XYZ file of N, CA and C in Angstrom:
507
model
N 0.826 -1.209 -0.008
C -0.029 0.016 -0.039
C 0.923 1.241 -0.007
N 0.423 2.264 -0.677
C 1.076 3.547 -0.611
C 0.087 4.566 0.021
N 0.344 5.064 1.168
C -0.615 6.003 1.888
C -0.099 7.440 1.789
N -1.011 8.325 1.776
C -0.681 9.790 1.765
C -0.895 10.262 3.186
N 0.128 10.852 3.749
C 0.053 11.315 5.082
C -1.088 12.288 5.325
N -1.301 13.190 4.454
C -2.300 14.257 4.650
C -3.664 13.677 4.596
N -3.912 12.425 4.138
C -5.197 11.834 4.057
C -5.488 10.823 5.228
N -4.646 10.865 6.300
C -4.888 9.937 7.350
C -5.451 10.632 8.621
N -6.031 9.790 9.525
C -6.457 10.308 10.782
C -5.187 10.882 11.483
N -5.439 11.909 12.266
C -4.248 12.515 12.985
C -4.335 12.011 14.456
N -3.148 11.601 14.977
C -2.914 10.996 16.270
C -3.915 9.960 16.630
N -3.956 8.890 15.728
C -4.859 7.789 16.031
C -4.402 6.949 17.135
N -3.141 7.181 17.594
C -2.608 6.331 18.695
C -3.204 6.590 20.006
N -4.150 7.516 20.104
C -4.715 7.887 21.431
C -5.482 6.769 22.065
N -6.371 7.082 22.907
C -7.044 6.024 23.740
C -7.909 5.135 22.885
N -8.397 5.622 21.677
C -9.252 4.875 20.803
C -8.524 4.457 19.501
N -7.640 3.520 19.562
C -6.790 3.205 18.434
C -7.725 2.757 17.258
N -8.699 1.901 17.429
C -9.561 1.446 16.380
C -10.416 2.587 15.808
N -10.937 3.437 16.614
C -11.733 4.541 16.138
C -10.914 5.719 15.527
N -9.672 5.823 15.805
C -8.924 6.975 15.327
C -7.779 6.574 14.363
N -8.062 5.425 13.592
C -7.029 5.033 12.666
C -7.776 4.350 11.466
N -7.181 4.240 10.316
C -7.674 3.416 9.274
C -6.979 2.050 9.491
N -7.813 1.023 9.370
C -7.389 -0.333 9.819
C -7.555 -1.347 8.779
N -6.533 -2.201 8.555
C -6.664 -3.335 7.655
C -6.797 -4.497 8.611
N -7.891 -5.302 8.476
C -8.093 -6.478 9.319
C -7.863 -7.712 8.422
N -7.012 -8.633 8.844
C -6.771 -9.836 8.107
C -7.100 -10.974 9.072
N -7.994 -11.855 8.662
C -8.402 -12.995 9.395
C -8.204 -14.285 8.748
N -7.489 -15.227 9.351
C -7.201 -16.520 8.664
C -8.321 -17.454 8.985
N -8.196 -18.692 8.438
C -9.228 -19.698 8.618
C -9.411 -20.192 9.996
N -8.331 -20.021 10.819
C -8.453 -20.366 12.271
C -9.010 -19.327 13.207
N -9.321 -18.171 12.590
C -9.946 -17.120 13.377
C -8.934 -16.154 13.976
N -7.656 -16.345 13.683
C -6.575 -15.425 14.169
C -6.782 -14.085 13.361
N -6.786 -12.972 14.135
C -7.019 -11.650 13.507
C -5.717 -10.830 13.628
N -5.258 -10.293 12.525
C -4.095 -9.282 12.476
C -4.785 -7.955 12.121
N -4.458 -6.914 12.883
C -4.930 -5.578 12.534
C -3.699 -4.797 12.230
N -3.846 -3.883 11.236
C -2.762 -3.001 10.863
C -3.390 -1.561 10.960
N -3.155 -0.824 12.069
C -3.656 0.529 12.211
C -2.682 1.557 11.596
N -3.259 2.413 10.796
C -2.441 3.376 10.015
C -3.004 4.780 10.314
N -2.123 5.690 10.802
C -2.524 7.053 11.110
C -1.309 7.928 11.096
N -1.599 9.294 11.253
C -0.542 10.261 11.361
C -0.379 10.687 12.779
N 0.853 10.559 13.320
C 0.980 10.862 14.792
C 1.264 12.333 14.967
N 1.357 12.702 16.259
C 1.547 14.152 16.542
C 2.855 14.689 16.039
N 3.834 13.862 15.640
C 5.079 14.263 15.120
C 4.946 14.449 13.594
N 3.724 14.346 13.039
C 3.495 14.290 11.544
C 4.108 13.134 10.827
N 4.328 11.985 11.525
C 4.856 10.842 10.871
C 3.670 9.900 10.484
N 3.771 9.195 9.455
C 2.814 8.045 9.210
C 3.250 6.944 10.142
N 2.285 6.495 10.910
C 2.494 5.414 11.885
C 1.762 4.173 11.481
N 2.401 2.973 11.534
C 1.872 1.757 11.242
C 1.934 0.916 12.489
N 0.801 0.542 13.091
C 0.813 -0.154 14.390
C 0.141 -1.502 14.222
N 0.829 -2.652 14.244
C 0.136 -3.975 14.173
C -0.388 -4.306 15.500
N -1.597 -5.031 15.545
C -2.221 -5.623 16.691
C -2.515 -7.071 16.315
N -2.063 -7.991 17.064
C -2.305 -9.464 16.804
C -3.101 -10.054 17.944
N -4.347 -10.468 17.596
C -5.242 -11.058 18.579
C -5.349 -10.132 19.769
N -5.482 -8.872 19.645
C -5.654 -7.857 20.697
C -4.420 -7.395 21.329
N -3.260 -7.908 21.002
C -1.937 -7.498 21.580
C -1.297 -6.482 20.650
N -1.079 -5.245 21.124
C -0.473 -4.202 20.333
C 1.042 -4.531 20.219
N 1.617 -4.370 19.037
C 3.016 -4.445 18.763
C 3.651 -3.097 18.512
N 5.004 -3.073 18.538
C 5.709 -1.774 18.376
C 5.372 -1.124 17.070
N 5.079 0.151 16.967
C 4.788 0.814 15.737
C 6.044 1.047 14.916
N 5.787 1.250 13.612
C 6.918 1.736 12.670
C 6.396 3.032 12.102
N 7.391 4.001 11.864
C 7.022 5.303 11.385
C 7.885 5.737 10.224
N 7.415 6.681 9.472
C 8.126 7.281 8.367
C 7.586 8.737 8.211
N 8.456 9.643 7.965
C 8.045 11.048 7.876
C 7.821 11.594 6.488
N 7.734 10.697 5.486
C 7.507 11.130 4.097
C 6.065 11.435 3.849
N 5.744 12.176 2.817
C 4.321 12.617 2.559
C 3.624 11.396 2.046
N 4.320 10.495 1.186
C 3.735 9.287 0.779
C 4.630 8.139 1.229
N 3.990 7.168 1.839
C 4.735 6.074 2.539
C 4.243 4.736 1.976
N 5.191 3.881 1.463
C 4.823 2.575 1.024
C 4.874 1.597 2.174
N 3.859 0.796 2.415
C 3.797 -0.209 3.447
C 3.738 -1.534 2.648
N 4.848 -2.298 2.742
C 4.992 -3.548 1.986
C 4.850 -4.717 2.949
N 3.723 -5.353 2.997
C 3.491 -6.471 3.917
C 4.295 -7.700 3.482
N 4.601 -7.894 2.243
C 5.432 -9.097 1.830
C 6.827 -8.876 2.272
N 7.413 -7.679 2.015
C 8.827 -7.492 2.375
C 8.958 -7.068 3.903
N 7.928 -6.648 4.528
C 7.925 -6.215 5.924
C 8.554 -4.883 6.093
N 8.257 -4.000 5.203
C 8.858 -2.555 5.302
C 7.840 -1.497 5.334
N 8.246 -0.371 5.987
C 7.433 0.852 5.996
C 8.414 1.965 5.465
N 8.089 2.550 4.440
C 8.932 3.543 3.831
C 10.291 2.985 3.370
N 10.278 1.768 2.964
C 11.526 1.100 2.490
C 12.416 0.640 3.598
N 12.086 0.831 4.856
C 12.886 0.348 5.944
C 12.248 -0.858 6.640
N 13.051 -1.818 7.059
C 12.470 -2.969 7.696
C 11.641 -2.593 8.927
N 10.623 -3.267 9.104
C 9.695 -3.060 10.280
C 9.476 -4.453 10.852
N 10.208 -4.854 11.901
C 10.180 -6.166 12.417
C 8.788 -6.605 12.874
N 7.997 -5.674 13.285
C 6.637 -6.044 13.746
C 5.676 -6.304 12.593
N 6.130 -6.047 11.396
C 5.216 -6.444 10.228
C 5.320 -7.900 9.814
N 6.227 -8.666 10.420
C 6.236 -10.018 10.116
C 5.191 -10.796 10.977
N 4.213 -10.041 11.404
C 3.155 -10.607 12.281
C 2.326 -11.661 11.513
N 2.241 -11.586 10.149
C 1.451 -12.493 9.407
C 2.217 -13.516 8.692
N 3.424 -13.849 9.198
C 4.319 -14.863 8.588
C 3.614 -16.150 8.534
N 3.729 -16.903 7.435
C 3.213 -18.191 7.359
C 1.762 -18.274 7.000
N 1.103 -17.247 6.688
C -0.361 -17.206 6.359
C -0.528 -18.126 5.146
N -1.582 -18.937 5.166
C -1.941 -19.793 4.019
C -3.411 -20.017 4.026
N -3.871 -20.487 2.931
C -5.324 -20.745 2.895
C -6.155 -19.568 2.617
N -7.428 -19.584 3.042
C -8.334 -18.527 2.781
C -8.196 -17.415 3.821
N -8.068 -16.191 3.408
C -7.940 -15.049 4.238
C -9.116 -14.083 3.917
N -9.634 -13.440 5.040
C -10.590 -12.389 4.845
C -9.873 -11.082 5.098
N -10.001 -10.150 4.163
C -9.266 -8.831 4.346
C -10.317 -7.817 4.254
N -10.427 -6.967 5.351
C -11.401 -5.882 5.431
C -10.718 -4.532 5.740
N -11.227 -3.445 5.256
C -10.706 -2.144 5.617
C -11.721 -1.421 6.468
N -11.311 -0.973 7.659
C -12.182 -0.205 8.564
C -11.764 1.259 8.514
N -12.720 2.180 8.599
C -12.475 3.617 8.481
C -11.724 3.985 7.152
N -12.112 3.437 6.059
C -11.395 3.645 4.776
C -11.504 5.138 4.294
N -12.455 5.874 4.779
C -12.639 7.300 4.333
C -11.439 8.149 4.743
N -10.729 7.746 5.733
C -9.602 8.579 6.204
C -8.268 7.981 5.861
N -8.213 7.350 4.774
C -6.887 6.866 4.219
C -6.956 7.022 2.708
N -5.924 7.730 2.190
C -5.832 7.966 0.747
C -4.575 7.361 0.240
N -4.569 6.753 -0.948
C -3.399 6.197 -1.504
C -3.788 5.080 -2.464
N -2.942 4.170 -2.629
C -3.178 3.043 -3.513
C -2.729 1.746 -2.839
N -3.195 0.607 -3.355
C -2.842 -0.688 -2.769
C -2.889 -1.692 -3.871
N -2.058 -2.704 -3.788
C -2.200 -3.881 -4.623
C -2.092 -5.132 -3.800
N -2.688 -6.186 -4.371
C -2.694 -7.444 -3.570
C -2.362 -8.557 -4.581
N -1.408 -9.383 -4.150
C -1.066 -10.547 -5.068
C -1.606 -11.852 -4.369
N -2.268 -12.678 -5.182
C -2.778 -13.940 -4.726
C -2.329 -15.020 -5.610
N -2.289 -16.289 -5.145
C -1.742 -17.442 -5.891
C -2.923 -18.200 -6.561
N -3.886 -17.507 -7.008
C -5.055 -18.145 -7.694
C -5.190 -17.405 -8.995
N -5.898 -18.005 -9.954
C -6.272 -17.261 -11.239
C -7.584 -16.558 -11.051
N -7.597 -15.290 -11.351
C -8.825 -14.514 -11.205
C -9.093 -13.967 -12.630
N -10.289 -14.308 -13.132
C -10.682 -13.744 -14.389
C -11.620 -12.601 -14.157
N -11.174 -11.370 -14.284
C -12.021 -10.247 -14.016
C -13.344 -10.171 -14.903
N -13.261 -10.753 -16.080
C -14.396 -10.759 -16.928
C -15.538 -11.712 -16.365
N -15.098 -12.779 -15.616
C -16.065 -13.703 -15.121
C -16.404 -13.512 -13.636
N -15.782 -12.504 -12.978
C -15.894 -12.355 -11.601
C -16.560 -10.968 -11.309
N -17.758 -10.938 -10.628
C -18.440 -9.680 -10.402
C -17.900 -8.861 -9.282
N -16.744 -9.271 -8.654
C -16.100 -8.513 -7.569
C -15.159 -7.438 -8.146
N -14.898 -7.539 -9.444
C -13.909 -6.588 -10.049
C -14.437 -5.966 -11.284
N -13.902 -4.750 -11.509
C -14.276 -3.985 -12.687
C -13.258 -4.252 -13.772
N -13.678 -4.073 -15.036
C -12.690 -4.161 -16.117
C -11.659 -3.043 -16.046
N -10.445 -3.270 -16.390
C -9.392 -2.274 -16.217
C -9.813 -0.963 -16.962
N -9.651 0.074 -16.231
C -9.911 1.404 -16.745
C -11.421 1.823 -16.611
N -12.267 0.975 -16.090
C -13.674 1.329 -15.961
C -14.164 1.517 -14.541
N -13.281 1.340 -13.533
C -13.762 1.520 -12.201
C -12.728 0.951 -11.205
N -13.178 0.628 -10.006
C -12.280 0.207 -8.956
C -13.105 -0.735 -8.017
N -12.541 -1.772 -7.523
C -11.136 -2.317 -7.712
C -11.105 -3.145 -9.048
N -9.902 -3.310 -9.515
C -9.710 -4.094 -10.653
C -8.761 -5.252 -10.297
N -8.776 -6.313 -11.099
C -7.832 -7.356 -10.907
C -7.029 -7.593 -12.215
N -5.792 -7.807 -12.194
C -4.948 -8.010 -13.415
C -4.035 -9.220 -13.144
N -3.941 -10.140 -14.155
C -2.997 -11.228 -14.009
C -1.535 -10.707 -14.017
N -0.694 -11.380 -13.261
C 0.699 -11.063 -13.265
C 1.510 -12.254 -12.833
N 2.839 -12.228 -12.947
C 3.635 -13.274 -12.464
C 4.197 -12.962 -11.125
N 3.954 -13.810 -10.162
C 4.453 -13.599 -8.785
C 5.886 -14.006 -8.731
N 6.271 -15.056 -9.272
C 7.691 -15.481 -9.161
C 8.004 -16.423 -10.353
N 9.261 -16.546 -10.577
C 9.720 -17.438 -11.693
C 11.120 -17.990 -11.339
N 11.416 -19.110 -12.057
C 12.765 -19.690 -11.951
C 13.388 -19.681 -13.328
N 14.547 -19.183 -13.433
C 15.198 -19.172 -14.749
C 16.523 -20.003 -14.704
N 16.800 -20.754 -15.756
C 17.998 -21.478 -15.903
C 18.848 -20.754 -17.021
N 20.066 -20.380 -16.583
C 20.952 -19.591 -17.527
C 22.113 -20.392 -17.760
N 22.584 -20.369 -19.043
C 23.825 -20.998 -19.460
C 24.700 -20.058 -20.260
N 25.974 -20.052 -19.899
C 26.874 -19.200 -20.560
C 28.145 -20.184 -20.956
N 28.459 -20.095 -22.234
C 29.569 -20.856 -22.566
C 30.463 -20.129 -23.608
N 31.721 -20.200 -23.394
C 32.781 -19.617 -24.234
C 33.915 -20.549 -24.370
N 34.892 -20.245 -25.104
C 36.085 -21.199 -25.262
C 36.790 -21.394 -23.897
N 36.636 -20.433 -22.984
C 37.434 -20.469 -21.678
C 36.473 -20.845 -20.474
N 35.181 -20.481 -20.617
C 34.256 -20.584 -19.437
C 32.969 -21.240 -19.774
N 32.482 -22.147 -18.833
C 31.176 -22.749 -19.058
C 30.532 -22.608 -17.705
N 29.265 -22.046 -17.697
C 28.560 -21.827 -16.428
C 27.031 -22.088 -16.696
N 26.497 -22.904 -15.862
C 25.099 -23.058 -15.845
C 24.546 -22.795 -14.448
N 23.524 -21.986 -14.340
C 22.936 -21.667 -13.020
C 21.479 -21.532 -13.103
N 20.800 -21.851 -11.993
C 19.390 -21.546 -11.877
C 19.061 -20.586 -10.826
N 18.256 -19.571 -11.120
C 17.985 -18.505 -10.209
C 16.427 -18.361 -10.038
N 15.976 -18.177 -8.878
C 14.591 -18.003 -8.535
C 14.346 -16.455 -8.258
N 13.345 -15.914 -8.782
C 13.033 -14.539 -8.527
C 11.522 -14.446 -8.109
N 11.252 -13.877 -6.907
C 9.907 -13.899 -6.325
C 9.721 -12.424 -5.879
N 8.500 -11.901 -6.173
C 8.159 -10.547 -5.771
C 8.256 -10.412 -4.268
N 8.972 -9.404 -3.749
C 9.063 -9.115 -2.357
C 10.301 -9.807 -1.718
N 10.913 -10.677 -2.345
C 12.113 -11.337 -1.846
C 13.372 -10.483 -2.292
N 14.368 -10.475 -1.420
C 15.637 -9.853 -1.877
C 16.213 -10.342 -3.162
N 16.734 -9.506 -3.959
C 17.379 -9.860 -5.173
C 18.535 -10.733 -4.926
N 18.950 -11.626 -5.838
C 20.117 -12.446 -5.706
C 21.357 -11.575 -5.681
N 22.215 -11.768 -4.786
C 23.463 -10.998 -4.704
C 24.623 -11.981 -4.335
N 25.724 -11.734 -5.002
C 26.836 -12.661 -4.772
C 28.033 -11.883 -4.169
């Protein structure tokens, strides 16, 4: 998600965290609930505060006007946020809800490991005609590379997956 600081609740971290923040609720098939409260704090920072089954975790903050929150990579504003690994190992069916969405402006994208045909699914609009839309994409791939010359021969297989660190040697 990319959120705009000026479109967030201000000081949502007060006594009513749920009522004074925009919240993403993720519920798994076992009933475990992860909440992600997003608001602008009194220092004018975008604050992301996870709550897992009612237990508040340490918040992560960024002072930019637009802040990317990457749940796959576990980052806020491009920096690691250790408390965002709250949903590690999620599998199966998930319910995702947005609470207080009128006080959050920005964009979001969601990657799933199923095929969605927007033309046959009434939950999505055709691209360019409304919101939300669904578009097919490649989440990850494995490539086999071969290089051969008169002096060198190399064959390697590399896996590339969205949100994972790039291969570095």
